[in-house]
Coordinates of C-alpha atoms in Angstrom, one line a residue:
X2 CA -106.3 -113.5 16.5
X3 CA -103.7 -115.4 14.5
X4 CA -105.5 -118.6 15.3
X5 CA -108.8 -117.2 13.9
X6 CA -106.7 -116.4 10.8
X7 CA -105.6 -119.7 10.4
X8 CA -109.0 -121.1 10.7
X9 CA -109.9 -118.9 8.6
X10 CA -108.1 -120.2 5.6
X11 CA -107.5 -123.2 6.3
X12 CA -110.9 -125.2 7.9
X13 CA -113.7 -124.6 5.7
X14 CA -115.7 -126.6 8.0
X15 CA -118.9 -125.2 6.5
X16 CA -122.0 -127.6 6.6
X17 CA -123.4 -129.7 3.1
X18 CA -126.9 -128.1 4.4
X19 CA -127.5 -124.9 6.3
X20 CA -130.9 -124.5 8.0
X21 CA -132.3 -120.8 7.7
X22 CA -134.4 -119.6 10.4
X23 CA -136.4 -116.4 9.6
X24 CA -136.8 -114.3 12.8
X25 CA -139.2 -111.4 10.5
X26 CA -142.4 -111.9 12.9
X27 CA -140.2 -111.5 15.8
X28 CA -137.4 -110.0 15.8
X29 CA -137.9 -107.6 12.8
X30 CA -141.0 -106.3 14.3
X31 CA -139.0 -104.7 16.8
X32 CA -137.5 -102.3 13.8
X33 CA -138.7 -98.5 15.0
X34 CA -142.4 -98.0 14.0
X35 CA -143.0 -101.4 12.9
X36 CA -145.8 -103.6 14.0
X37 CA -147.3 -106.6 12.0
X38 CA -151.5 -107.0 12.5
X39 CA -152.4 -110.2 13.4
X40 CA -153.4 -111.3 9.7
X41 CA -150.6 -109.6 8.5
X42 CA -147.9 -111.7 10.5
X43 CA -150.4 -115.0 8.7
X44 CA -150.1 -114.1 5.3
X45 CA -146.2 -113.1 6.1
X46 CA -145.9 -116.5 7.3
X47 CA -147.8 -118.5 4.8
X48 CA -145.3 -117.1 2.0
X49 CA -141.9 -117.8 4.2
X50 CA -143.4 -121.5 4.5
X51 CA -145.4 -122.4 1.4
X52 CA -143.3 -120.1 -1.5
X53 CA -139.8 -119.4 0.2
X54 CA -139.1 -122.7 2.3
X55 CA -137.4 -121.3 4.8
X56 CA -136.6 -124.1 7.4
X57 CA -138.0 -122.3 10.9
X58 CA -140.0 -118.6 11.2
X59 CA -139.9 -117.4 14.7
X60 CA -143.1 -115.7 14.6
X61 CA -142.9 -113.6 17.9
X62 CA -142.4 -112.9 21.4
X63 CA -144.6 -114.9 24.6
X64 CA -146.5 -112.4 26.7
X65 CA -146.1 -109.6 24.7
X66 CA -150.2 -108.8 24.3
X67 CA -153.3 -110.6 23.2
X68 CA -153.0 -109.9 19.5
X69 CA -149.8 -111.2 19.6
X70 CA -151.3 -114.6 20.9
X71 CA -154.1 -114.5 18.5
X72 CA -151.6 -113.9 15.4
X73 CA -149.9 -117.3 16.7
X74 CA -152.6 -118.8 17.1
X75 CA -153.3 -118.5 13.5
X76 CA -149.9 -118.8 11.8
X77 CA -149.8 -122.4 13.9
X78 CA -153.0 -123.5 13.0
X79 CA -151.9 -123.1 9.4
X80 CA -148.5 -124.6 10.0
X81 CA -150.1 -127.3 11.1
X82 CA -152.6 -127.9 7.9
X83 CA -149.3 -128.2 6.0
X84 CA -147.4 -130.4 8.6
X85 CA -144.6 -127.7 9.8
X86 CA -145.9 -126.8 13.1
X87 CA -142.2 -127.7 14.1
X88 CA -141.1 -125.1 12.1
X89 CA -142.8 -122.3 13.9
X90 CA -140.9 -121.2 17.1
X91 CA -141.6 -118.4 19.7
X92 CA -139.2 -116.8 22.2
X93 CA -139.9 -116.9 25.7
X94 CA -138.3 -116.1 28.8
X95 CA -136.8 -117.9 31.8
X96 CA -140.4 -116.9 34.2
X97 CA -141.0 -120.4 35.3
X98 CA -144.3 -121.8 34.1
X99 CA -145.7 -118.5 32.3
X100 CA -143.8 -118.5 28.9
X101 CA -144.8 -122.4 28.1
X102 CA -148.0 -121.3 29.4
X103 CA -148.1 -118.6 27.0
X104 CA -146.7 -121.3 24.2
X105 CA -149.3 -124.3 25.2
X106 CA -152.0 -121.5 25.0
X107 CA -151.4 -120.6 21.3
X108 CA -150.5 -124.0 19.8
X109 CA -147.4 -123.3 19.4
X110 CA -144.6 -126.7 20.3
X111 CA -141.3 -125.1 20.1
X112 CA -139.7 -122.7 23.0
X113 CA -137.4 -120.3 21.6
X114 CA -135.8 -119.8 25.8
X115 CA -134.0 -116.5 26.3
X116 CA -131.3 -117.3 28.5
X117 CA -127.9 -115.0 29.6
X118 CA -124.7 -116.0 27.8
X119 CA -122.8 -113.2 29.4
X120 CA -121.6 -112.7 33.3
X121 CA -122.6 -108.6 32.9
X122 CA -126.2 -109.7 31.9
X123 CA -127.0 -112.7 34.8
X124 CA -125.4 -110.4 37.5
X125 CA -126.7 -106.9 36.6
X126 CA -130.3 -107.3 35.3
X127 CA -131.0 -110.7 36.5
X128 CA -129.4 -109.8 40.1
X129 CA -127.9 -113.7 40.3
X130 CA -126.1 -116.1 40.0
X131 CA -124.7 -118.3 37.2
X132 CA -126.0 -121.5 39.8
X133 CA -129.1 -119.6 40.1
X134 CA -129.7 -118.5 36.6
X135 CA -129.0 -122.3 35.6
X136 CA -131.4 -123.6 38.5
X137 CA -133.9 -121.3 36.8
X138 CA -133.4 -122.7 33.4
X139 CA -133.3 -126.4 34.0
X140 CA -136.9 -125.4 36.2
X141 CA -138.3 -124.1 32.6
X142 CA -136.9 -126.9 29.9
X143 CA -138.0 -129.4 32.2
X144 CA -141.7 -127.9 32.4
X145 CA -141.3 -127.5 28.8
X146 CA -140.2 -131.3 28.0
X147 CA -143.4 -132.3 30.2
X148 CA -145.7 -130.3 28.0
X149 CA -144.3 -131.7 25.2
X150 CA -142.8 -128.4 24.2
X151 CA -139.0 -128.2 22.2
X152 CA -136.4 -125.8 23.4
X153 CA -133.9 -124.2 21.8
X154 CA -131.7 -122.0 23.8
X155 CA -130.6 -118.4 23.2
X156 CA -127.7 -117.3 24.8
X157 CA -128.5 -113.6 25.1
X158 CA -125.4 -111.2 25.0
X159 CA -123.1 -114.5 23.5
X160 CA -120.4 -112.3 21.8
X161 CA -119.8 -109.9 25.5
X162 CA -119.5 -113.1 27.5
X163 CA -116.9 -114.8 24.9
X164 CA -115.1 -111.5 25.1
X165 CA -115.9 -110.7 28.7
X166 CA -116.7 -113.9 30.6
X167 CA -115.7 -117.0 28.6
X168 CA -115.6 -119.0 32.1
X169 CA -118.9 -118.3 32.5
X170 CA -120.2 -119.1 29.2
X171 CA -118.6 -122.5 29.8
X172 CA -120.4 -122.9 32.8
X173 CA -123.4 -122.4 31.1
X174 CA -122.9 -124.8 28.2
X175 CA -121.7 -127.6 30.2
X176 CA -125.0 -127.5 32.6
X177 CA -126.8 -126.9 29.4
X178 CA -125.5 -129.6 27.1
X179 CA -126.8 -132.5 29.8
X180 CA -130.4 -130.6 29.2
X181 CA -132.8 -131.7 26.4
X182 CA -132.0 -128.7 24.6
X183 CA -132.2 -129.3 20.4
X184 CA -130.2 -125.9 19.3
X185 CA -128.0 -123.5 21.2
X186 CA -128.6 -120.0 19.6
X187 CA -125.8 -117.7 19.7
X188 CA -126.1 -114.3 19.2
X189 CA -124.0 -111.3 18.6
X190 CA -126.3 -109.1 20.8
X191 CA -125.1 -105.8 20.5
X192 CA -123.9 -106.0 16.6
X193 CA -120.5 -105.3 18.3
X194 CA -118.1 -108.7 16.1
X195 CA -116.0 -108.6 13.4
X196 CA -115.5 -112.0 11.5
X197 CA -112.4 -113.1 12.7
X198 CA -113.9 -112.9 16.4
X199 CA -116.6 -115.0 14.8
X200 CA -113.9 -117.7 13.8
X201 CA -112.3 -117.6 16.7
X202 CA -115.5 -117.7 19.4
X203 CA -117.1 -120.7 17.2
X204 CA -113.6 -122.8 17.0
X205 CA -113.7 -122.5 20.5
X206 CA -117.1 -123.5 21.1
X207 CA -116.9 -126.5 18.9
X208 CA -113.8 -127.5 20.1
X209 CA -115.4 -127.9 23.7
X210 CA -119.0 -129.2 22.6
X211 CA -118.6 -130.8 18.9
X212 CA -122.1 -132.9 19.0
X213 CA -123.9 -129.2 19.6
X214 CA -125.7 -127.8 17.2
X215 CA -125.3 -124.1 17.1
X216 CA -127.3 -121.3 15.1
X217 CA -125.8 -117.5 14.8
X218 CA -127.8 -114.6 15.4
X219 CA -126.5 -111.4 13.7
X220 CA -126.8 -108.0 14.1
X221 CA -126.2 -105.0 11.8
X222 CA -124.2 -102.4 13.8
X223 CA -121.0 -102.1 11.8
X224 CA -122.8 -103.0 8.8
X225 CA -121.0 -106.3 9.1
X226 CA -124.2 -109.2 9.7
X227 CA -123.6 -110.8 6.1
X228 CA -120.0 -110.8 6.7
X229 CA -120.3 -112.5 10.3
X230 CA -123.4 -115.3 9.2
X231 CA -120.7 -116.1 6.5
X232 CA -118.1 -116.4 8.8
X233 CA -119.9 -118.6 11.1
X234 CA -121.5 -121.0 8.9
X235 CA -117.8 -121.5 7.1
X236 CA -116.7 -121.8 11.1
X237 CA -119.7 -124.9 11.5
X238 CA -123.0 -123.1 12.2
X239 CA -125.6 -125.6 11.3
X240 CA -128.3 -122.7 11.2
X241 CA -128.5 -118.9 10.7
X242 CA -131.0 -116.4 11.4
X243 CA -132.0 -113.5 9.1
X244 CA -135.1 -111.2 8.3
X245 CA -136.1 -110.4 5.4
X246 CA -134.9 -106.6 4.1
X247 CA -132.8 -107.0 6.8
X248 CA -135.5 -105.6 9.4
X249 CA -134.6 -105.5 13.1
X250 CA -133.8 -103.3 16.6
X251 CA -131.4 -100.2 15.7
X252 CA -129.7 -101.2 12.3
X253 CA -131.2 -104.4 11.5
X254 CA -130.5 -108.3 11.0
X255 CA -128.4 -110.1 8.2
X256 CA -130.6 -110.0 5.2
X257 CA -132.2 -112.9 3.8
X258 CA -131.8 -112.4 0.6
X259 CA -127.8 -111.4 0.6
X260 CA -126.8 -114.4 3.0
X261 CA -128.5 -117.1 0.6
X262 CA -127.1 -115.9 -2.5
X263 CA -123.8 -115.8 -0.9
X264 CA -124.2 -119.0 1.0
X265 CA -124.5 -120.5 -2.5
X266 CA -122.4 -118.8 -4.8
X267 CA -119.4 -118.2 -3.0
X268 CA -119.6 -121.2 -0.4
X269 CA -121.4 -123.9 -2.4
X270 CA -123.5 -124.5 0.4
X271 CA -127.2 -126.0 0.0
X272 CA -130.5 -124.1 1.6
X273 CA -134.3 -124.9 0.8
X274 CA -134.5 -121.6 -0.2
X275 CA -136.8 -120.7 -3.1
X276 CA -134.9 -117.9 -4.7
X277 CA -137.7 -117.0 -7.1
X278 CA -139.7 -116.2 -4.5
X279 CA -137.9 -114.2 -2.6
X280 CA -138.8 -110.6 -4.4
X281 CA -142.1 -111.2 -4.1
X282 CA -141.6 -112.3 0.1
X283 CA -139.4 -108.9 0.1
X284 CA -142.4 -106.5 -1.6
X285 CA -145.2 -107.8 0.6
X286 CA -142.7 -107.3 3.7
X287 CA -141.8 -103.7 2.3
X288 CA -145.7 -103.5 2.3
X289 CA -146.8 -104.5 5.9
X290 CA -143.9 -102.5 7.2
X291 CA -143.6 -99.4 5.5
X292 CA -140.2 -99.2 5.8
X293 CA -138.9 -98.9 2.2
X294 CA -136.3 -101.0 0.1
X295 CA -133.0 -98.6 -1.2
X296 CA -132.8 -98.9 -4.9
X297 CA -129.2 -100.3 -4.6
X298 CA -130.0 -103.1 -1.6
X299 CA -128.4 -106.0 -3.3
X300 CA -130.7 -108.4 -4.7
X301 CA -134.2 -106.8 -4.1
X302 CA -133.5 -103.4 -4.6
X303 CA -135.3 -101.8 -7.8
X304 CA -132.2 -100.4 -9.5
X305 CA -129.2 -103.8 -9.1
X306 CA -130.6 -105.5 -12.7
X307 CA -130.4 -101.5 -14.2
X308 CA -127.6 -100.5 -16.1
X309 CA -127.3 -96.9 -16.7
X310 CA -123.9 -96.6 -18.6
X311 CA -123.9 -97.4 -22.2
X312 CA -120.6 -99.4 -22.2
X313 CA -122.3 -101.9 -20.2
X314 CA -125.4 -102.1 -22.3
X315 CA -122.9 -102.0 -25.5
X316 CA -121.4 -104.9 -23.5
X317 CA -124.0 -107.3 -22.9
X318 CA -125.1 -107.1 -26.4
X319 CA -121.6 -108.6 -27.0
X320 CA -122.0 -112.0 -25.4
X321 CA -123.3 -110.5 -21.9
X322 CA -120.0 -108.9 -21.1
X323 CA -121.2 -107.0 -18.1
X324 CA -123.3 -110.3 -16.3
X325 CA -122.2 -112.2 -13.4
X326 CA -124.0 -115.3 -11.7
X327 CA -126.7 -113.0 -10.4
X328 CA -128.6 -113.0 -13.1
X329 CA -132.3 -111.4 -12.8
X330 CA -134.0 -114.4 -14.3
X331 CA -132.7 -116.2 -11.1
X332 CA -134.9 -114.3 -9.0
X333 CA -137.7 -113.9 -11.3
X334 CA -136.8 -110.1 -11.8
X335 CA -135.6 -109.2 -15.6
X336 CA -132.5 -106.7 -16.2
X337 CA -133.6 -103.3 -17.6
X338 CA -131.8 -100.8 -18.7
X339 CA -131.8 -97.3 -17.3
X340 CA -131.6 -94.1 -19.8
X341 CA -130.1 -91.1 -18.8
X342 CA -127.4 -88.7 -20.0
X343 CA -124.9 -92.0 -19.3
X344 CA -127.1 -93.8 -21.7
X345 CA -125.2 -94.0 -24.9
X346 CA -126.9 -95.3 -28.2
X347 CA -126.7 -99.0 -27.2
X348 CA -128.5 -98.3 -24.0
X349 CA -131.5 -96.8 -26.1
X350 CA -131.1 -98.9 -28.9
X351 CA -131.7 -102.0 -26.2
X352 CA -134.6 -100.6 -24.6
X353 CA -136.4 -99.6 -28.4
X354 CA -135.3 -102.5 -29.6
X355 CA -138.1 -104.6 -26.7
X356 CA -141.0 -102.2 -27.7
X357 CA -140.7 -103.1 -30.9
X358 CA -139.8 -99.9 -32.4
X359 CA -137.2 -99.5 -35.2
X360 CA -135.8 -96.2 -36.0
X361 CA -132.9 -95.1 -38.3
X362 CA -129.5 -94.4 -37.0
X363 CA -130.1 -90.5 -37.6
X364 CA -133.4 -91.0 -35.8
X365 CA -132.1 -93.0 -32.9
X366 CA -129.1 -90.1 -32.4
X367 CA -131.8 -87.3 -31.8
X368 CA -133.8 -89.5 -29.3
X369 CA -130.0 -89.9 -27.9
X370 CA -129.7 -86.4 -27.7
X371 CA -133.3 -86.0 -25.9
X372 CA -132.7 -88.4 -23.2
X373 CA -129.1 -87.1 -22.1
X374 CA -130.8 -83.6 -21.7
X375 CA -133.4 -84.6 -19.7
X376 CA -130.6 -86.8 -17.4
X377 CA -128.7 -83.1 -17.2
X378 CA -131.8 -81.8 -15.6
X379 CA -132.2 -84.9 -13.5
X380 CA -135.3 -85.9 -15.1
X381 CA -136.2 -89.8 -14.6
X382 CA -136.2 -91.5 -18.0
X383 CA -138.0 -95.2 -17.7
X384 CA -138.8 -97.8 -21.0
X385 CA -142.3 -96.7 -20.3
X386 CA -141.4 -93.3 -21.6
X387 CA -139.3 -93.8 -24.6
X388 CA -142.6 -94.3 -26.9
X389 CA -143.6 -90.8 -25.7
X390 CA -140.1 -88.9 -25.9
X391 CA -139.8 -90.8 -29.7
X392 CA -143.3 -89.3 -30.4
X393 CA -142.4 -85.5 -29.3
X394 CA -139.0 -86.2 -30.7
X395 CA -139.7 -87.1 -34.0
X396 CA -143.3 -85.7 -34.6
X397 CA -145.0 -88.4 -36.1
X398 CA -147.9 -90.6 -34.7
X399 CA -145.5 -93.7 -33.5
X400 CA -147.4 -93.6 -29.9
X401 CA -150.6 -92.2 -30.8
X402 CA -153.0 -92.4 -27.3
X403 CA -155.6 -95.1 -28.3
X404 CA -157.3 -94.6 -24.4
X405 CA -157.9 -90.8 -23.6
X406 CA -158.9 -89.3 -20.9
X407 CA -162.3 -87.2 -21.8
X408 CA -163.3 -86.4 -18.3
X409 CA -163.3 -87.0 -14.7
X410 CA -164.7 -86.1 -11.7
X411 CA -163.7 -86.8 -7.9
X412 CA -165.8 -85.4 -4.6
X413 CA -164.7 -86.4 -1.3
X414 CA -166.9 -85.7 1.9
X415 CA -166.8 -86.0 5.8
X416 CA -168.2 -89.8 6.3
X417 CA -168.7 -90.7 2.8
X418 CA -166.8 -92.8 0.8
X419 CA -165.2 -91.1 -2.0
X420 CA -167.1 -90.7 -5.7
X421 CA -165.8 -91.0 -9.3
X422 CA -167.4 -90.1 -12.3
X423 CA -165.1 -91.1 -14.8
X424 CA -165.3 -90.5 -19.0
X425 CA -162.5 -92.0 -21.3
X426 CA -162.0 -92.6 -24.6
X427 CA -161.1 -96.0 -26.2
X428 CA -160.2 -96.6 -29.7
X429 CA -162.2 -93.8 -30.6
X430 CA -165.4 -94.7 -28.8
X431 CA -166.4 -92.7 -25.3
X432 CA -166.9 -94.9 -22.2
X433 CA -168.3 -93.6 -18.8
X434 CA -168.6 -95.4 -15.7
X435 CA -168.5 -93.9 -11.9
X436 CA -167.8 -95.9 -8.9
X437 CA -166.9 -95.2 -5.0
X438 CA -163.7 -96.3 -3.0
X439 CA -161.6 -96.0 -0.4
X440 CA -159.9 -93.3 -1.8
X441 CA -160.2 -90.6 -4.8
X442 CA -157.5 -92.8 -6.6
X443 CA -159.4 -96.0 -5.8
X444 CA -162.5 -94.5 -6.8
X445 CA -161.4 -93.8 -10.3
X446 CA -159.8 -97.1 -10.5
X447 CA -163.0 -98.7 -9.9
X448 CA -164.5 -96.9 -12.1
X449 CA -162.6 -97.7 -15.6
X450 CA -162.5 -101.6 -14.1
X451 CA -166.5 -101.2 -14.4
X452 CA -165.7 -99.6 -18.1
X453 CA -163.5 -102.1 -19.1
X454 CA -165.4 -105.3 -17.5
X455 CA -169.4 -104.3 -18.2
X456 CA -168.1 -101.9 -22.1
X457 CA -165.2 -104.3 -23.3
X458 CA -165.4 -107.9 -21.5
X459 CA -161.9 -107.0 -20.5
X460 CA -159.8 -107.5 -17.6
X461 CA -158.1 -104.6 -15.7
X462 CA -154.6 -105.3 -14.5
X463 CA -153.6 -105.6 -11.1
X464 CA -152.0 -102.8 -9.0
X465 CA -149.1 -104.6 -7.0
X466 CA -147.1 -101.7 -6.1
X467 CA -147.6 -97.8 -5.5
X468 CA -145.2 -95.7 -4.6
X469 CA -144.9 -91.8 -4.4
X470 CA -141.9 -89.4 -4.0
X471 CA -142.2 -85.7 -3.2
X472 CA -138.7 -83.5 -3.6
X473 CA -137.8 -82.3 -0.2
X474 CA -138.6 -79.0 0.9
X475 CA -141.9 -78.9 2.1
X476 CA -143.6 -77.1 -0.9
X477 CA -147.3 -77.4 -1.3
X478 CA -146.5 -76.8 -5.2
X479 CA -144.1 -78.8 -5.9
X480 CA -144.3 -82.0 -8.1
X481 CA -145.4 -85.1 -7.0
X482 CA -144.0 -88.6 -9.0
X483 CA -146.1 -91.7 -8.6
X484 CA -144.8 -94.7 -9.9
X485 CA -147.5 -97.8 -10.2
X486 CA -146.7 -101.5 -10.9
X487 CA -148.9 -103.1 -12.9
X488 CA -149.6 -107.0 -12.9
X489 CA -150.6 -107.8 -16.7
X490 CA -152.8 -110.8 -17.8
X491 CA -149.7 -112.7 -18.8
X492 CA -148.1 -112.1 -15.2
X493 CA -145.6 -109.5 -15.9
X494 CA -144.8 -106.6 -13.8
X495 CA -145.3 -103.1 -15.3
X496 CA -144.4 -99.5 -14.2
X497 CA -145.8 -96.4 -15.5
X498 CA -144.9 -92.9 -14.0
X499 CA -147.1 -90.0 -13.5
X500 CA -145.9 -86.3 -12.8
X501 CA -148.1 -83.7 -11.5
X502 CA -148.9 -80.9 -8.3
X503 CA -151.6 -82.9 -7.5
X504 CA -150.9 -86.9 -6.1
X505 CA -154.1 -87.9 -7.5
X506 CA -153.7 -86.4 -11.1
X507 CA -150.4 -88.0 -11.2
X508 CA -151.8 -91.7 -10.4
X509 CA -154.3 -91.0 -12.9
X510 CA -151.9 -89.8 -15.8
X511 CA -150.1 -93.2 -14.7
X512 CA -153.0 -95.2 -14.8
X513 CA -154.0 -93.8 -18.0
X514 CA -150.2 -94.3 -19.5
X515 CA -150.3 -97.9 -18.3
X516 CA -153.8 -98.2 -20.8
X517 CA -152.5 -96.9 -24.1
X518 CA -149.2 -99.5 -23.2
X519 CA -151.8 -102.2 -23.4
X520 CA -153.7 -101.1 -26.3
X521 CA -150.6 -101.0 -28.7

């Protein structure tokens, strides 16, 4: 251990490129309850290549089932319109000819070969031995090579054998090194490392076979996957493996996001990753998956550009005392900030002062004293509101609705699509169009886009986001809270918050809220 300190501190041997392979498809489809549809898995794909520029996506597992084979199938023949086919990888297993097979089959040219890198694994679920295992391998890479398939080789269970079998790991890699084999994978399995065994296992491993180049494989179990990527890529990993939202069996996989932004903040090192992009990878991720982002996940989350407390917005007023490299613009994301009984008058004054509104110091103090007692009763307070809360607060017509709500109708019936009859107001002239949907909300969203497109000759924004919360419990009357993202004309995101019984009534009173923010 006092030799992985040393290294440590003293050989930053980390690489002037570090290749990022994205392991999404595969391996964080295998996150409890997640599975990707075939054209789902494509248009996942298309954005890690085209927008993000990742290096590798290994897209999923051979054998699995024939929509897995169909999804491959699609995500290579777009790889190769775009000339990475060599950048799309699948895993597949030491089962002689069936896993190249599997790979010829779909298109695919690069064999992602799941071999045993501990003693515990090749005895007990294999049932042989190291010769035999090997025998096995070299049977598979060579039937590879003469199908014109690449291999890269995972040594399954890597951190048990450095820690359990070393000798046998060694065994392995010196068999393996004389093999056409372009990247040795090694993989911390179980989630079970610390950094400094990271240090320590990679010194040794390049100490024995310095040409090799070696990826690291990260798992999530002591919440220490960021921590061990950066330990081996400062220890000489030429290429790491992440997901993105950190998806993956039991507690996940390193984070794309966190490990590139640390990769090249604190460790100078250079990707080809397109960090504007990455937000909008995350969302569509958080989308196909279901599995939600936390407000406070570094980088992606909805809340890490939100300061709440007043001294902070007091302080970036004063020469942006309270930034650090991560700026939101970086990410195309802007900060915000969040109003609550925290807030303070320079929170407040900062978020009137980007609608435009102007109020007197006396004027701002009671809107002050609005906001902190809604935060006391745990009320959400957003920008979107403030125009509302200064109308109510000061009883004037600063916010007067331009788009009303006259009327509305939704039926729903057993094999019919739902109906919406819809009547609104707009700049004091009534409107009323009716269209059906996929749902009561989408029906009364297509309804005001006929209003606004066949009535106005206007657009209707986007919806890129929609996301409900219901307060724990299990009350049929409680209060629902939807909150929408817009995408405006001029490609900027907008929220709007509706609060109601009823999950429909509270999408429209979003929906409705998001109009009158357009129309002033």
């Amino acid at each position: 251990m006092k030799e992985s300190i040393q290294s440590a501190t003293t050989a930053q041997r980390i690489h002037p490129f570090v290749e990022i392979m994205d392991s999404t498809l595969r391996d964080g489809e295998q996150t409890s309850g997640v599975s990707f549809l075939p054209h789902e898995k494509l248009m996942i794909a298309r954005m890690l290549l085209r927008d993000l520029n990742v290096d590798r996506i290994e897209v999923a597992s051979a054998r699995v089932s024939d929509g897995e084979k169909e999804a491959v199938k699609m995500i290579c023949r777009y790889a190769r319109q775009i000339g990475c086919l060599d950048s799309v990888e699948v895993l597949g297993f030491v089962d002689g000819h069936t896993s190249v097979d599997w790979l010829t089959d779909a298109g695919a040219c690069t064999l992602n070969l799941l071999a045993k890198g501990s003693l515990r694994h090749c005895r007990e679920q294999l049932h042989k031995s190291p010769e035999e295992h090997l025998s096995d391998i070299k049977a598979v890479v060579d039937y590879a090579c003469s199908k014109g398939i690449t291999v890269n080789m995972y040594l399954e269970d890597w951190s048990s054998g450095m820690k359990d079998s070393p000798e046998y790991v060694y065994q392995l890699m010196d068999a393996l090194t004389a093999l056409p084999v372009r990247r040795f994978m090694l993989p911390d399995t179980l989630g079970i490392m610390n950094p400094l065994q990271v240090i320590e296992y990679f010194r040794k491993m390049l100490k024995r076979y310095p040409q090799a180049h070696f990826d690291f494989h990260a798992h999530n179990d002591y919440d220490l996957a960021v921590s061990n990527s950066l330990a081996a890529a400062l220890s000489g990993a030429r290429g790491l493996h992440v997901t993105v939202n950190g998806l993956g069996e039991r507690c996940g996989n390193a984070p794309l996001s966190s490990v590139q932004v640390i990769l090249k903040d604190q460790f100078n090192a250079k990707t080809s990753i397109n960090e504007e992009k990455m937000m909008a990878v995350s969302r569509l991720v958080e989308s196909y998956s279901g599995i939600s982002i936390a407000p406070n996940q570094p980088i992606i989350g909805d809340n890490v550009f939100t300061q709440v407390a007043g001294i902070h917005a007091d302080g970036d007023q004063k020469g942006g005392l309270y930034h650090n490299p991560l700026v939101p613009e970086r990410f195309g994301r802007k900060r915000e900030y969040a109003m609550g009984k925290n807030s303070g008058r320079a929170n407040i004054t900062r978020n009137l002062k980007e609608l435009g509104l102007e109020l007197t110091p006396e004027q701002t103090q009671r809107v002050t004293r609005r906001i902190t007692e809604l935060g006391d009763r745990k009320e959400v307070v957003t920008q979107d509101d403030l125009p509302f809360i200064v109308n109510d607060v000061l009883k004037h017509d600063v916010t007067e609705d331009k788009v009303k709500l006259v009327s509305y109708q939704v039926s729903l019936a057993y094999g019919l699509k739902p109906l919406a009859n819809v009547k609104v107001e707009i700049n004091g002239q009534q409107y009323e169009g009716h269209s059906s949907g996929d749902g009561q909300y989408d029906a009364f969203v297509k309804a005001l886009r006929k209003i606004y497109k066949e009535y106005l000759g206007r657009t209707f924004p986007l919806l890129e986001n929609y996301a409900v919360t219901i307060p724990p419990g299990g009350r049929t009357d409680a209060l629902v809270q939807t909150v929408i993202t817009w995408q405006m004309d001029d490609g900027r995101l907008q929220r709007t918050r509706g609060l109601d019984a009823d999950q429909t009534e509270a999408a429209i009173k979003a929906t409705i809220k998001m109009l009158n923010i357009i129309e002033a």
